[in-house]
CSV table of C-alpha atoms in Angstrom, one decimal:
chain,number,residue,atom,x,y,z
A,1,MET,CA,104.6,-41.8,118.0
A,2,ASN,CA,104.2,-40.9,114.3
A,3,PHE,CA,102.3,-37.6,113.9
A,4,ASP,CA,100.3,-38.8,110.9
A,5,TYR,CA,99.2,-41.9,112.7
A,6,LEU,CA,98.2,-39.9,115.8
A,7,PHE,CA,96.3,-37.3,113.8
A,8,GLY,CA,94.5,-40.1,111.9
A,9,LEU,CA,93.5,-41.7,115.2
A,10,LEU,CA,92.3,-38.4,116.7
A,11,ALA,CA,90.4,-37.5,113.5
A,12,SER,CA,88.7,-40.9,113.5
A,13,ALA,CA,87.8,-40.5,117.2
A,14,ALA,CA,86.4,-37.0,116.7
A,15,ALA,CA,84.4,-38.1,113.6
A,16,VAL,CA,82.9,-41.1,115.5
A,17,ILE,CA,82.0,-38.9,118.5
A,18,ILE,CA,80.4,-36.2,116.3
A,19,GLY,CA,78.6,-38.9,114.3
A,20,ILE,CA,77.2,-40.7,117.4
A,21,VAL,CA,76.1,-37.4,119.1
A,22,VAL,CA,74.3,-36.1,116.1
A,23,HIS,CA,72.8,-39.5,115.3
A,24,GLU,CA,71.2,-39.9,118.8
A,25,SER,CA,70.1,-36.2,118.9
A,26,ALA,CA,68.4,-36.7,115.5
A,27,HIS,CA,66.4,-39.7,116.9
A,28,ALA,CA,65.4,-37.6,119.9
A,29,LEU,CA,64.5,-34.5,117.8
A,30,ALA,CA,62.4,-36.5,115.3
A,31,ALA,CA,60.5,-38.1,118.2
A,32,TYR,CA,59.9,-34.7,119.8
A,33,LEU,CA,58.6,-33.2,116.5
A,34,LEU,CA,56.3,-36.2,116.0
A,35,GLY,CA,54.7,-35.9,119.5
A,36,ASP,CA,56.9,-37.8,122.0
A,37,ARG,CA,58.7,-35.5,124.5
A,38,THR,CA,60.3,-38.4,126.5
A,39,ALA,CA,63.8,-38.1,125.0
A,40,ARG,CA,63.7,-34.3,125.2
A,41,SER,CA,62.7,-34.3,128.8
A,42,ARG,CA,65.8,-36.4,129.5
A,43,GLY,CA,68.2,-34.1,127.8
A,44,ARG,CA,68.8,-36.2,124.7
A,45,ILE,CA,68.4,-33.4,122.2
A,46,SER,CA,71.9,-32.2,122.9
A,47,LEU,CA,75.3,-32.0,121.2
A,48,ASN,CA,76.9,-32.7,124.6
A,49,PRO,CA,78.5,-36.1,124.2
A,50,LEU,CA,78.1,-36.9,127.9
A,51,ARG,CA,74.3,-37.0,127.3
A,52,HIS,CA,74.7,-39.9,124.9
A,53,ILE,CA,77.7,-41.9,125.9
A,54,ASP,CA,77.2,-45.5,127.1
A,55,PRO,CA,80.3,-46.5,129.2
A,56,PHE,CA,80.4,-50.0,127.6
A,57,GLY,CA,79.1,-49.4,124.1
A,58,THR,CA,80.8,-46.0,123.4
A,59,ILE,CA,84.1,-46.5,125.3
A,60,LEU,CA,85.0,-50.0,126.5
A,61,LEU,CA,83.7,-52.0,123.6
A,62,PRO,CA,85.6,-49.9,120.9
A,63,LEU,CA,88.8,-50.1,123.0
A,64,ILE,CA,88.5,-53.9,123.2
A,65,MET,CA,87.9,-54.1,119.5
A,66,ILE,CA,90.9,-51.9,118.7
A,67,LEU,CA,93.1,-54.1,120.9
A,68,ALA,CA,91.7,-57.2,119.2
A,69,GLY,CA,92.8,-55.7,115.9
A,70,GLY,CA,89.4,-56.2,114.1
A,71,PRO,CA,86.6,-54.0,112.9
A,72,VAL,CA,85.4,-51.4,115.4
A,73,PHE,CA,81.9,-50.3,116.1
A,74,ALA,CA,80.2,-48.5,119.0
A,75,PHE,CA,76.8,-47.6,120.2
A,76,ALA,CA,75.4,-44.9,122.5
A,77,LYS,CA,72.7,-45.1,125.2
A,78,PRO,CA,69.3,-45.9,123.6
A,79,VAL,CA,67.1,-43.0,123.0
A,80,PRO,CA,63.9,-43.4,125.1
A,81,ILE,CA,60.9,-43.3,122.9
A,82,TYR,CA,57.2,-44.0,123.8
A,83,LEU,CA,55.4,-45.0,120.7
A,84,GLY,CA,52.0,-44.3,122.3
A,85,ASN,CA,52.9,-40.6,122.2
A,86,LEU,CA,53.6,-40.5,118.5
A,87,LYS,CA,50.9,-39.1,116.3
A,88,HIS,CA,51.0,-42.0,113.8
A,89,PRO,CA,53.0,-44.7,115.7
A,90,LYS,CA,53.8,-47.1,112.8
A,91,ARG,CA,54.7,-44.4,110.3
A,92,ASP,CA,56.5,-42.2,112.9
A,93,GLU,CA,58.6,-45.1,114.2
A,94,VAL,CA,60.1,-45.5,110.7
A,95,ILE,CA,60.8,-41.8,110.6
A,96,VAL,CA,62.4,-41.7,114.0
A,97,SER,CA,64.5,-44.8,113.1
A,98,LEU,CA,65.7,-43.3,109.9
A,99,ALA,CA,66.5,-39.9,111.4
A,100,GLY,CA,69.8,-41.2,112.9
A,101,PRO,CA,71.3,-42.7,109.7
A,102,LEU,CA,70.1,-39.8,107.7
A,103,SER,CA,71.8,-37.4,110.0
A,104,ASN,CA,75.1,-39.3,109.5
A,105,ILE,CA,74.6,-39.1,105.7
A,106,ALA,CA,74.0,-35.3,106.2
A,107,LEU,CA,77.3,-35.1,108.1
A,108,ALA,CA,79.1,-36.9,105.3
A,109,VAL,CA,77.6,-34.4,102.8
A,110,LEU,CA,78.9,-31.6,105.1
A,111,GLY,CA,82.3,-33.1,105.0
A,112,ALA,CA,82.1,-33.2,101.2
A,113,LEU,CA,81.1,-29.5,101.1
A,114,LEU,CA,84.1,-28.6,103.4
A,115,LEU,CA,86.4,-30.5,101.1
A,116,ARG,CA,84.9,-28.8,98.0
A,117,GLY,CA,85.5,-25.4,99.6
A,118,LEU,CA,89.2,-26.3,100.2
A,119,ALA,CA,89.6,-27.8,96.7
A,120,ASN,CA,88.3,-24.6,95.2
A,121,ASP,CA,91.3,-22.7,96.5
A,122,PRO,CA,94.3,-24.6,95.0
A,123,ALA,CA,96.7,-21.8,96.2
A,124,LEU,CA,96.4,-23.4,99.6
A,125,PHE,CA,98.3,-26.5,98.3
A,126,ALA,CA,100.4,-25.3,95.5
A,127,GLY,CA,102.1,-21.9,95.3
A,128,GLY,CA,101.4,-18.8,97.1
A,129,LEU,CA,101.5,-20.4,100.5
A,130,ALA,CA,103.3,-17.6,102.2
A,131,GLN,CA,100.3,-15.3,101.9
A,132,TYR,CA,98.2,-18.0,103.7
A,133,GLY,CA,100.5,-18.6,106.6
A,134,LEU,CA,99.0,-20.9,109.2
A,135,ALA,CA,96.0,-21.6,107.0
A,136,ALA,CA,98.2,-23.3,104.5
A,137,GLN,CA,99.6,-25.6,107.2
A,138,VAL,CA,96.2,-26.4,108.5
A,139,ALA,CA,94.5,-27.0,105.1
A,140,PRO,CA,96.0,-30.5,104.5
A,141,HIS,CA,94.8,-31.7,107.9
A,142,LEU,CA,91.3,-30.3,107.2
A,143,VAL,CA,91.3,-32.3,104.0
A,144,ARG,CA,92.1,-35.5,105.9
A,145,PHE,CA,89.5,-34.7,108.5
A,146,SER,CA,86.9,-34.0,105.8
A,147,LEU,CA,87.6,-37.4,104.2
A,148,THR,CA,87.5,-39.1,107.6
A,149,LEU,CA,84.2,-37.4,108.5
A,150,MET,CA,82.7,-38.6,105.2
A,151,SER,CA,83.8,-42.3,105.5
A,152,VAL,CA,83.1,-42.6,109.2
A,153,ASN,CA,79.6,-41.2,109.0
A,154,LEU,CA,78.6,-43.2,105.9
A,155,SER,CA,79.8,-46.3,107.8
A,156,LEU,CA,77.8,-45.3,110.8
A,157,ALA,CA,74.7,-44.7,108.7
A,158,PHE,CA,74.7,-48.0,106.8
A,159,PHE,CA,76.0,-50.1,109.8
A,160,ASN,CA,73.0,-48.9,111.8
A,161,LEU,CA,70.7,-50.0,109.1
A,162,ILE,CA,71.6,-53.6,109.7
A,163,PRO,CA,68.4,-55.3,111.0
A,164,LEU,CA,69.7,-56.4,114.3
A,165,PRO,CA,69.2,-54.7,117.7
A,166,PRO,CA,70.3,-52.4,119.0
A,167,LEU,CA,70.7,-51.0,115.5
A,168,ASP,CA,68.1,-48.9,113.8
A,169,GLY,CA,67.5,-51.4,111.0
A,170,SER,CA,65.8,-53.7,113.5
A,171,SER,CA,63.0,-51.2,114.0
A,172,LEU,CA,62.5,-50.9,110.3
A,173,LEU,CA,62.4,-54.6,109.5
A,174,VAL,CA,59.8,-55.4,112.1
A,175,LEU,CA,57.3,-53.2,110.3
A,176,PHE,CA,57.4,-55.5,107.2
A,177,LEU,CA,57.2,-58.8,109.0
A,178,LYS,CA,54.0,-60.6,110.0
A,179,GLY,CA,52.9,-63.9,111.6
A,180,ARG,CA,55.5,-66.6,111.9
A,181,ALA,CA,58.2,-64.5,110.2
A,182,LEU,CA,57.8,-61.8,112.8
A,183,GLN,CA,57.9,-64.4,115.6
A,184,THR,CA,61.1,-66.0,114.2
A,185,TYR,CA,62.7,-62.6,113.9
A,186,TYR,CA,62.0,-61.9,117.6
A,187,GLU,CA,63.6,-65.2,118.5
A,188,VAL,CA,66.7,-64.4,116.5
A,189,GLN,CA,66.9,-60.9,118.1
A,190,ARG,CA,68.0,-62.5,121.4
A,191,TYR,CA,71.2,-63.6,119.7
A,192,SER,CA,71.9,-60.3,117.9
A,193,MET,CA,75.2,-59.5,119.7
A,194,PRO,CA,76.7,-63.0,119.1
A,195,ILE,CA,75.6,-62.7,115.5
A,196,LEU,CA,77.4,-59.4,115.1
A,197,ILE,CA,80.5,-60.8,116.6
A,198,VAL,CA,80.5,-63.8,114.3
A,199,VAL,CA,79.9,-61.5,111.2
A,200,LEU,CA,82.5,-59.0,112.3
A,201,TYR,CA,85.3,-61.3,113.5
A,202,VAL,CA,84.7,-65.1,113.1
A,203,LEU,CA,83.7,-65.2,109.5
A,204,PRO,CA,86.4,-62.9,108.2
A,205,SER,CA,89.3,-64.5,110.3
A,206,LEU,CA,88.4,-68.2,110.0
A,207,LEU,CA,86.5,-68.5,106.7
A,208,HIS,CA,87.7,-65.3,105.0
A,209,ILE,CA,84.0,-64.3,104.4
A,210,ASP,CA,83.7,-60.5,105.0
A,211,LEU,CA,79.9,-59.9,104.9
A,212,ILE,CA,80.3,-56.3,106.3
A,213,GLY,CA,82.9,-55.5,103.7
A,214,LEU,CA,80.7,-56.8,101.0
A,215,TYR,CA,77.7,-54.8,102.3
A,216,PHE,CA,79.8,-51.7,102.6
A,217,SER,CA,81.2,-52.2,99.0
A,218,ILE,CA,77.7,-51.8,97.6
A,219,THR,CA,76.5,-49.1,100.0
A,220,VAL,CA,79.3,-47.0,101.7
A,221,ASP,CA,82.0,-47.2,99.0
A,222,PRO,CA,80.0,-46.0,96.0
A,223,LEU,CA,78.4,-43.1,97.9
A,224,TYR,CA,81.8,-42.1,99.4
A,225,LEU,CA,83.4,-42.1,95.9
A,226,ASN,CA,80.5,-40.0,94.5
A,227,LEU,CA,80.9,-37.5,97.4
A,228,VAL,CA,84.6,-37.2,96.8
A,229,GLY,CA,84.0,-36.8,93.1
A,230,PHE,CA,81.6,-34.0,93.8
A,231,ALA,CA,84.0,-32.3,96.3
A,232,LEU,CA,86.8,-32.4,93.8
A,233,GLY,CA,84.7,-31.4,90.8
A,234,LEU,CA,85.3,-34.7,89.0
């Protein structure tokens, strides 16, 4: 198997696992700081992936999607939150919901800072490599991982803001709906997974309509390019 392909696969897997673990821990930590100890009592404020992995959503579903050759997404076990324990339930639910995506954006910024640190030492990549030894060999792979960490976590952040359960955006949208609009939304929620499958696979393959690609083109892509520009001093 080609080493570059294998490294890319492992880098993507590592970035996804890191992103999901930090994302779920951020939800749990935000809830705890705002008065709800439920998630903390169940060990969800943890960087141990086993605390967060859902056998279907984190492992089986992504494998099926990889084999199907389409877009890949994953989800972890839901973080248990009891709104009645929050100090200001409506406001705090928004904060808890946003904590996950914001943690992924923070990881993307961390990737940009790592890339910036590498870019500020050009001797690692051109000339003077002998004095760096192993570091010079590792540096290009760190650059690739930094870029992967940025793109994967930005994708996780904005994908999770889509207003369909089990994604975080569903909790945010509910707060702005009332009356018949809210009732209609609750009815649509029952079909959230089929809707995601249609948007991710059916529309792009049959009608060549890529709604996720369009959404990412105005959210993920500009932010990714800005972070890369910052990292490279452009």
